[in-house]
Every structure is written in C-alpha cells, then in structure tokens.
Amino acid sequence: MAKKSAGLLMFRRVSGGVEVFLVHPGGPFWARKDEGAWSIPKGEYAPGEDPLETAKREFQEETGFQAGGDLIPLTPRKQPSGKVISAWAVEGDCDASAIKSNTFSMEWPPRSGKQQEFPEVDRAGWFTIPAAKEKILKGQAPFLDELKEILKRKG
C-alpha cells in the first residue's frame, strides 16, 4: 500500500499577488539542493489517522507555528515515489526566519557508526507562485496551480 502524507500550503496576499510558504528539508542529503527540493510542510500518517489533523500537527512540528483559519481542501496528488499527499491551503502569515523544527537522527557519515541529529526542516521561505514552482518538488507543483485557480475564482 502506498504511503500517505498530509500537509498545509500556507499562502498570503501581498501587493502584487500571492506568496506561498515552503520549507527546505534538513539533513546532509538535501544540504546542497535548492531548486526542486522545497516542499509544503507535511508528514506521513498511518491508516486510521485523520489526514487533516496530521497536516496541522506536521506544520507545527516542522515550523514551530500553528496554522489556523479556513482550510481549503486541495486534490490529493500521487507523487513520483508513489506516495499520495493530501493537502489543504490556508491563508496565514509567519516569520520564515523564525522556524523551529523537530529533529531526526541518522547515521552520519555513512557507515561511521555515529548518530547525528538534523532538523527535519532547515529553512523556510515565502515565494511567489512562479518562484515556488522552481523551488518545489516536481510532484507537489500541481498544488500551486490548483491554489492559483481557486484564488482566481474567489477573486
């Protein structure tokens, strides 16, 4: 069975349009990757868990911020890995430079026998939708297009 993740795509209205909030994964694998490496804050959930509650929890764990307000369901998207991501858009604002992420432990360097702690998210940023499309993982880009269409319809 495919793994499932849930996350929140926070957006804010600014003069000149809309910006979205994305996070960059922490750890040595992602350290030198930028374009095509960013993500919405999200995490996996187990069968029987509520995806929306998971999305809210993961947003807080990865950023240190709570997201509130009207949640707009987005179409779940199957990723190139086979994982399915459920996402909700939410209008909000937070200081990207002030994120506080939980950590994970892994053996590093490889085969060294040493465990090191790394933040799940090492940085965050606000991006226009065109800039976000350059930064975000390919499989998550359709969330940006869908948000843009929803906001266009709502005016």
XYZ file of C-alpha atoms in Angstrom:
155
model
C 0.000 0.000 0.000
C 1.280 3.473 -0.908
C 2.489 5.717 1.880
C 0.330 8.731 2.638
C 1.310 12.198 3.777
C -0.695 15.285 4.665
C 0.328 18.914 4.740
C -0.667 22.554 4.667
C 0.077 25.036 1.905
C 0.052 28.409 3.646
C -0.414 31.457 1.440
C -0.600 35.196 1.948
C -1.781 38.050 -0.213
C 0.827 40.726 -0.869
C 0.883 43.749 -3.112
C 1.478 42.255 -6.493
C -0.165 38.901 -5.825
C 0.164 35.830 -3.660
C 3.079 34.189 -1.891
C 3.267 30.616 -0.605
C 5.223 29.264 2.351
C 7.606 26.390 1.604
C 10.172 24.521 3.687
C 13.553 23.054 2.792
C 14.305 19.568 4.153
C 17.156 19.291 6.612
C 19.936 16.733 6.716
C 23.004 16.046 4.632
C 21.206 14.648 1.572
C 19.409 17.957 0.921
C 22.161 20.346 2.085
C 23.330 21.346 -1.406
C 19.991 21.014 -3.189
C 17.742 24.024 -3.780
C 15.655 24.102 -6.952
C 13.216 21.220 -6.972
C 13.928 20.380 -3.318
C 11.456 22.500 -1.316
C 8.116 21.206 -0.026
C 4.932 22.109 1.728
C 5.235 21.270 5.456
C 3.879 17.716 5.626
C 4.320 14.298 7.147
C 3.226 10.701 6.893
C 0.184 9.300 8.647
C -0.934 5.785 9.449
C -4.202 4.108 8.421
C -6.962 5.337 10.718
C -5.252 8.667 11.419
C -7.054 11.835 10.340
C -5.094 13.418 7.456
C -6.206 16.958 8.346
C -5.075 16.571 11.968
C -1.791 15.138 10.676
C -1.362 18.139 8.347
C -1.873 20.604 11.228
C 0.440 18.671 13.555
C 3.199 18.344 10.951
C 3.002 22.046 10.119
C 3.587 22.860 13.771
C 6.336 20.231 14.228
C 8.249 21.380 11.156
C 7.872 25.143 11.618
C 7.001 25.835 15.250
C 3.899 27.743 14.093
C 0.218 26.873 14.342
C -1.922 27.390 11.268
C -5.498 28.478 11.782
C -8.303 29.761 9.650
C -10.348 28.435 6.799
C -8.804 25.325 5.305
C -9.309 24.820 1.586
C -9.040 21.156 0.557
C -6.792 20.544 -2.436
C -6.864 17.495 -4.697
C -4.681 14.665 -3.303
C -1.640 14.137 -5.529
C 0.253 10.937 -6.247
C 3.985 11.624 -6.175
C 6.622 10.079 -8.470
C 7.600 7.863 -5.484
C 4.039 6.506 -5.324
C 3.263 8.346 -2.070
C -0.066 10.192 -2.017
C -0.128 13.673 -0.462
C -3.334 15.235 0.832
C -3.075 18.979 1.291
C -5.092 21.960 2.422
C -4.440 25.585 1.580
C -4.714 28.077 4.430
C -4.306 31.825 4.402
C -1.884 32.976 7.062
C 1.444 34.549 7.824
C 4.510 33.607 9.808
C 8.136 34.654 10.068
C 10.060 32.236 7.848
C 13.325 33.180 9.559
C 11.970 32.122 12.962
C 11.024 28.494 12.266
C 11.766 25.866 14.897
C 11.756 22.329 13.532
C 11.797 18.992 15.269
C 14.817 16.782 14.555
C 15.625 13.298 13.341
C 18.625 11.071 13.947
C 20.621 9.192 11.329
C 23.994 7.568 10.901
C 26.352 10.205 9.519
C 28.785 9.964 7.880
C 27.574 6.741 6.256
C 28.946 3.525 7.789
C 30.659 5.544 10.545
C 28.549 4.103 13.358
C 27.952 7.674 14.578
C 24.424 9.015 15.005
C 23.819 12.702 14.347
C 20.739 14.866 14.848
C 19.439 17.013 11.994
C 16.415 19.328 11.765
C 13.564 17.960 9.647
C 13.413 21.427 8.102
C 16.495 23.620 7.917
C 14.903 26.755 6.473
C 11.655 28.186 5.152
C 10.664 30.950 2.809
C 7.869 32.865 1.150
C 7.793 32.653 -2.638
C 5.626 33.979 -5.433
C 3.853 31.140 -7.190
C 6.197 31.289 -10.242
C 9.262 31.225 -7.954
C 7.725 28.446 -5.841
C 7.226 26.335 -8.966
C 11.016 26.447 -9.460
C 11.738 25.557 -5.822
C 9.098 22.915 -5.016
C 9.440 19.177 -5.592
C 8.047 18.345 -9.033
C 5.210 16.180 -7.716
C 3.904 18.973 -5.466
C 3.800 21.701 -8.154
C 0.151 20.894 -9.065
C -0.875 22.113 -5.582
C 0.410 25.574 -6.577
C -1.553 25.553 -9.831
C -4.710 24.471 -8.021
C -4.318 27.190 -5.375
C -3.831 29.797 -8.093
C -7.059 28.669 -9.822
C -9.039 28.655 -6.553
C -7.883 32.174 -5.689
C -8.676 33.396 -9.216
C -12.254 32.073 -8.875
C -12.706 33.617 -5.424
C -11.434 36.984 -6.637
